[in-house]
mmCIF file of C-alpha atoms and ligand atoms in Angstrom:
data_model
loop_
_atom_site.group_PDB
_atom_site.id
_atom_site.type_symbol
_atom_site.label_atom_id
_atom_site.label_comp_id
_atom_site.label_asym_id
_atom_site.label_seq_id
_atom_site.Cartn_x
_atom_site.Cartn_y
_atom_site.Cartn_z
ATOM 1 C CA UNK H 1 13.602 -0.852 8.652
ATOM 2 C CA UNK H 2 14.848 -4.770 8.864
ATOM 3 C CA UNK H 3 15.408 -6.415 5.633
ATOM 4 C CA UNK H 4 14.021 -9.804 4.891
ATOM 5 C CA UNK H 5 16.427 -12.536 4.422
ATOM 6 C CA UNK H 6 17.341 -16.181 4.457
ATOM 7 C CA UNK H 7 18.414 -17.638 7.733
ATOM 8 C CA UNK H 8 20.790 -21.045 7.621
ATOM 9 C CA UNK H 9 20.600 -23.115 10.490
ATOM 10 C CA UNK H 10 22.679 -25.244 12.114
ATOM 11 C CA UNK H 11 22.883 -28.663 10.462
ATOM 12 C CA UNK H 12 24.048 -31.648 12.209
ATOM 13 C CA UNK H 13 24.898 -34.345 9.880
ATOM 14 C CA UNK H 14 24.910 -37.894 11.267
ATOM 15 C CA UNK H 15 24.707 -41.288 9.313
ATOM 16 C CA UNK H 16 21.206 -41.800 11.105
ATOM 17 C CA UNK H 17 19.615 -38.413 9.605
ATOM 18 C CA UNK H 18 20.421 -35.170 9.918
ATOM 19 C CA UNK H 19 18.977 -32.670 12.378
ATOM 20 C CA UNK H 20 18.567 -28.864 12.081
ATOM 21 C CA UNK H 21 16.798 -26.474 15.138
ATOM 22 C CA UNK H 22 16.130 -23.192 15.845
ATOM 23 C CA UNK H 23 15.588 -21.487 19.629
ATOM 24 C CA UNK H 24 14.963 -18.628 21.376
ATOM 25 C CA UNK H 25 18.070 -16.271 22.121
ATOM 26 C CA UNK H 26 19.791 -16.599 18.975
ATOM 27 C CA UNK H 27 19.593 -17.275 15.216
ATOM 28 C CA UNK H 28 16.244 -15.601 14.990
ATOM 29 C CA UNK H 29 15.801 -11.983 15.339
ATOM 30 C CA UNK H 30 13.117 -12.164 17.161
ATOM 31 C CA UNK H 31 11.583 -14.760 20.217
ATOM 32 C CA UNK H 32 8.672 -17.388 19.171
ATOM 33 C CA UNK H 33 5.737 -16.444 20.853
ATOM 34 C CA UNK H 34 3.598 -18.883 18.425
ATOM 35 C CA UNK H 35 3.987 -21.860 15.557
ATOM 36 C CA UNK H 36 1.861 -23.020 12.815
ATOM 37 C CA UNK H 37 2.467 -24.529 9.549
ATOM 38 C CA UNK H 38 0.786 -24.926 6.258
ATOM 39 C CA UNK H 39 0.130 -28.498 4.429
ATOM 40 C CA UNK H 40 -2.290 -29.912 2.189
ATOM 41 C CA UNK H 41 -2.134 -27.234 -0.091
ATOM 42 C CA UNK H 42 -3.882 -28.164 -3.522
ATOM 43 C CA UNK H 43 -2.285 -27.900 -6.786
ATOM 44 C CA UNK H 44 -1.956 -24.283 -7.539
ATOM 45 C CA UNK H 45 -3.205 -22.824 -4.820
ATOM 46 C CA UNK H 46 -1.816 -20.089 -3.064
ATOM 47 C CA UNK H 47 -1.628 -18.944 0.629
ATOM 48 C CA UNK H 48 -0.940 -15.470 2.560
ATOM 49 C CA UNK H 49 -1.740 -12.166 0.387
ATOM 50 C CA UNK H 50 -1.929 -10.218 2.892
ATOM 51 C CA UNK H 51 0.892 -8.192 5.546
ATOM 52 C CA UNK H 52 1.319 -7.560 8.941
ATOM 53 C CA UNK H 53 1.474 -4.826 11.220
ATOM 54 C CA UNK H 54 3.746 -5.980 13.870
ATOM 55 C CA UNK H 55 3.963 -10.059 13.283
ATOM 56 C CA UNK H 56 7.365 -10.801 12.446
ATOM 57 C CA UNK H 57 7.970 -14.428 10.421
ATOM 58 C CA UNK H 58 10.609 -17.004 9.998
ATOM 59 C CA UNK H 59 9.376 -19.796 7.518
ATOM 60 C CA UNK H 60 10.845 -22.835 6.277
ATOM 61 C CA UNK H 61 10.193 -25.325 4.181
ATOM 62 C CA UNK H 62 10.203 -28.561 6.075
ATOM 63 C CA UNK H 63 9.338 -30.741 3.146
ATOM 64 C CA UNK H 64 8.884 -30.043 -0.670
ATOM 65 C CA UNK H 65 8.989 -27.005 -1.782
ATOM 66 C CA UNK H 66 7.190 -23.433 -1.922
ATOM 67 C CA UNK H 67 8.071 -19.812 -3.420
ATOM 68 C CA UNK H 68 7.874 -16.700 -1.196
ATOM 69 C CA UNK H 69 7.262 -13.378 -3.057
ATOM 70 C CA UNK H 70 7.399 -10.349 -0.727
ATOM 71 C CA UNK H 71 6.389 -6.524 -1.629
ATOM 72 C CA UNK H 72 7.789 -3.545 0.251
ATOM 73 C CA UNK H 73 5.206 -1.479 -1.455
ATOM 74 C CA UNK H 74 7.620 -0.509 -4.281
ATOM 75 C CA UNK H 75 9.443 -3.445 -5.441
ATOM 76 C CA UNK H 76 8.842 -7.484 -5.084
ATOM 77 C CA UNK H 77 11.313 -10.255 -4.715
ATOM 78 C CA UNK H 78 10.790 -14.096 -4.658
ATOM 79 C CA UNK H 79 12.771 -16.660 -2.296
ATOM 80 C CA UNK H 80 12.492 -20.042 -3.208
ATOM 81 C CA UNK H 81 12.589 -22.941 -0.763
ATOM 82 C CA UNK H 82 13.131 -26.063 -0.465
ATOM 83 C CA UNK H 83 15.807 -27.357 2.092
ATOM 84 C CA UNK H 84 14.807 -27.802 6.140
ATOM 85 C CA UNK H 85 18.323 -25.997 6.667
ATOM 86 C CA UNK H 86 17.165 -22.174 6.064
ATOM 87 C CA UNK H 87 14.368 -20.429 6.436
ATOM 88 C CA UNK H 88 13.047 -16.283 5.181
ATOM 89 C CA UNK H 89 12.976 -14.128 7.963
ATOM 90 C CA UNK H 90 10.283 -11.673 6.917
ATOM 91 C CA UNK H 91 10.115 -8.529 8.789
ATOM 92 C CA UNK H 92 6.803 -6.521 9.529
ATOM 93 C CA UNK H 93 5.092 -4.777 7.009
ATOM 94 C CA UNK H 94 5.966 -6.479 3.966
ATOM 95 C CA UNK H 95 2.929 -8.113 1.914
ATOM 96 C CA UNK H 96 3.716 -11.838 1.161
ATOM 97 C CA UNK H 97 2.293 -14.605 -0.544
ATOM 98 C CA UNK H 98 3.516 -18.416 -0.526
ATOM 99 C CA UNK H 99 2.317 -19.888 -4.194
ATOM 100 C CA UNK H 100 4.023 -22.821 -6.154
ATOM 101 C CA UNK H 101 3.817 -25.543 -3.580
ATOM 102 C CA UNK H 102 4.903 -28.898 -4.121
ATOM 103 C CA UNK H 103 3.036 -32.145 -3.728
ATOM 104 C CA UNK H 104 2.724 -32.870 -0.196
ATOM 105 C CA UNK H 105 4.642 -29.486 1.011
ATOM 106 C CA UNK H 106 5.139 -28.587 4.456
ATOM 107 C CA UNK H 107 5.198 -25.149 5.249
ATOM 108 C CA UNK H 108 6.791 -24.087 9.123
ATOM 109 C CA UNK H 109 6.411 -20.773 10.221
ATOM 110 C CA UNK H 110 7.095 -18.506 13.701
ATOM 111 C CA UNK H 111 5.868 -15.388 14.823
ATOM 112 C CA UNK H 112 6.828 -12.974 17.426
ATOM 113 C CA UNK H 113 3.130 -12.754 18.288
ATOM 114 C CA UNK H 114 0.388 -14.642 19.722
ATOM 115 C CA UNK H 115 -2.736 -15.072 16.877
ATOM 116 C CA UNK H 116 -3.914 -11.644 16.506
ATOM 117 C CA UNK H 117 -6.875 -10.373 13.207
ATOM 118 C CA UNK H 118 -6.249 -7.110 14.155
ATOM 119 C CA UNK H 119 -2.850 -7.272 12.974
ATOM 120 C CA UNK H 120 -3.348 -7.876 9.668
ATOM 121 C CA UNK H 121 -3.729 -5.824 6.277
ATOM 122 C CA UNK H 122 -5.661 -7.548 3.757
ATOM 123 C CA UNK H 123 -6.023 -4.632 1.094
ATOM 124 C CA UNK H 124 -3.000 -3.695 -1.129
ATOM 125 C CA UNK H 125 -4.003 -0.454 -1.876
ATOM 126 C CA UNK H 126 -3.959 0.399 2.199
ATOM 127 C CA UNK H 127 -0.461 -1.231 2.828
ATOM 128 C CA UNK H 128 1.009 0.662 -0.143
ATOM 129 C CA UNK H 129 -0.547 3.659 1.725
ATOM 130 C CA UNK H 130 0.942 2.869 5.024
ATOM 131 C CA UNK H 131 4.536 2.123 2.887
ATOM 132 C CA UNK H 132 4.595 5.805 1.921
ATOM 133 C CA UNK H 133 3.209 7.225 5.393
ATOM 134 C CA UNK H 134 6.218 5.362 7.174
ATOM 135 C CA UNK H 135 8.907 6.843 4.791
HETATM 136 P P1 LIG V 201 -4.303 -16.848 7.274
HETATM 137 O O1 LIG V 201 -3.301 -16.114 8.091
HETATM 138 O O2 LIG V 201 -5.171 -16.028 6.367
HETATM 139 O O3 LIG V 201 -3.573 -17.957 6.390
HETATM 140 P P2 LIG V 201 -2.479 -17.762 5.239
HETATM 141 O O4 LIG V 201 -1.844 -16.438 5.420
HETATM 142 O O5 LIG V 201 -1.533 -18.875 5.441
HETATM 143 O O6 LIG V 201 -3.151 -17.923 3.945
HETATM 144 O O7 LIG V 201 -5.192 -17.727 8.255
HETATM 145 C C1 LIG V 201 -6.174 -18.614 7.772
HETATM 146 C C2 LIG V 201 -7.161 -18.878 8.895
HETATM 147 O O8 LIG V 201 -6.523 -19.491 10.021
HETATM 148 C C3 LIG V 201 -7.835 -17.627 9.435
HETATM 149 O O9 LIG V 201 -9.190 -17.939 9.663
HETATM 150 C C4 LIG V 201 -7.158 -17.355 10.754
HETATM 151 C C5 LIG V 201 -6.702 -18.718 11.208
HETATM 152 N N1 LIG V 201 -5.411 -18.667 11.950
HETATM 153 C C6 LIG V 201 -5.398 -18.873 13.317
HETATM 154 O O10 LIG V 201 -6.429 -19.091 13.956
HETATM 155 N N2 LIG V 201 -4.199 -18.834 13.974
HETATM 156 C C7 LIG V 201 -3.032 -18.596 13.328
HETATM 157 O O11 LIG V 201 -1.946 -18.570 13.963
HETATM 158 C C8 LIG V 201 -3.057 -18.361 11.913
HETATM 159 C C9 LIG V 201 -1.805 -18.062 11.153
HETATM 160 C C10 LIG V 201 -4.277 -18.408 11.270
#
């Protein structure tokens, strides 16, 4: 099973701003089939609870910052962030939720797959199910 983890990208530092990127091919274990991000996110809100099937995830935290706390079914762990430099890579089948955002937060994340409802698992209960099928 692939472990989450956090990414660093390249960082190219230049007295006019600095620029970071990710592409297909490397640094990502995985190619971008689709993009979205997350923004406007009131004061104590929180966004995700809920895993996937098959999506695989790379977030970052473009601006402000934003904790990530991921279950494998058995134990949970939180990754903060807050630089545009790294991202979480967060393999399939681990339930996540993104909570603690920061005034005017931006939240960048890629998936492996195209949009899909069918991929996800909204119930707890199930995905700790499916945890102890797969093992
Ligand atoms: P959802 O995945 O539940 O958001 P989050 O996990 O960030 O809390 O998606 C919220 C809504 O947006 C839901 O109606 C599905 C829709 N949506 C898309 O249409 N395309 C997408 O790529 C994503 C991620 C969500």
């Amino acid at each position: 099973m692939m472990q989450p983890g956090i990414i660093d990208l390249p960082k190219i530092q230049d007295p006019r701003g600095n620029l970071s990127f990710f592409e297909n091919g490397n640094l990502l274990p995985f190619d971008i089939k689709r993009t979205y991000w997350i923004y406007d996110v009131p004061g104590g809100e929180e966004r995700g609870s809920h895993a996937f099937k098959e999506s695989q995830e790379f977030v970052i935290a473009l601006s402000g910052s934003f904790d990530v706390v991921l279950n494998d079914g058995e134990n949970e762990r939180v990754y903060s962030l807050n630089r545009s430099y790294y991202g979480l890579f967060i393999p399939k089948m681990f339930w996540r939720t993104l909570r603690n955002f920061s005034t005017n937060s931006l939240a960048l994340i890629v998936s492996n797959i195209r949009y899909d409802k069918g991929d996800y698992i909204h119930d707890f209960k199930e995905f700790r199910k499916l945890c102890h099928e797969a093992k």
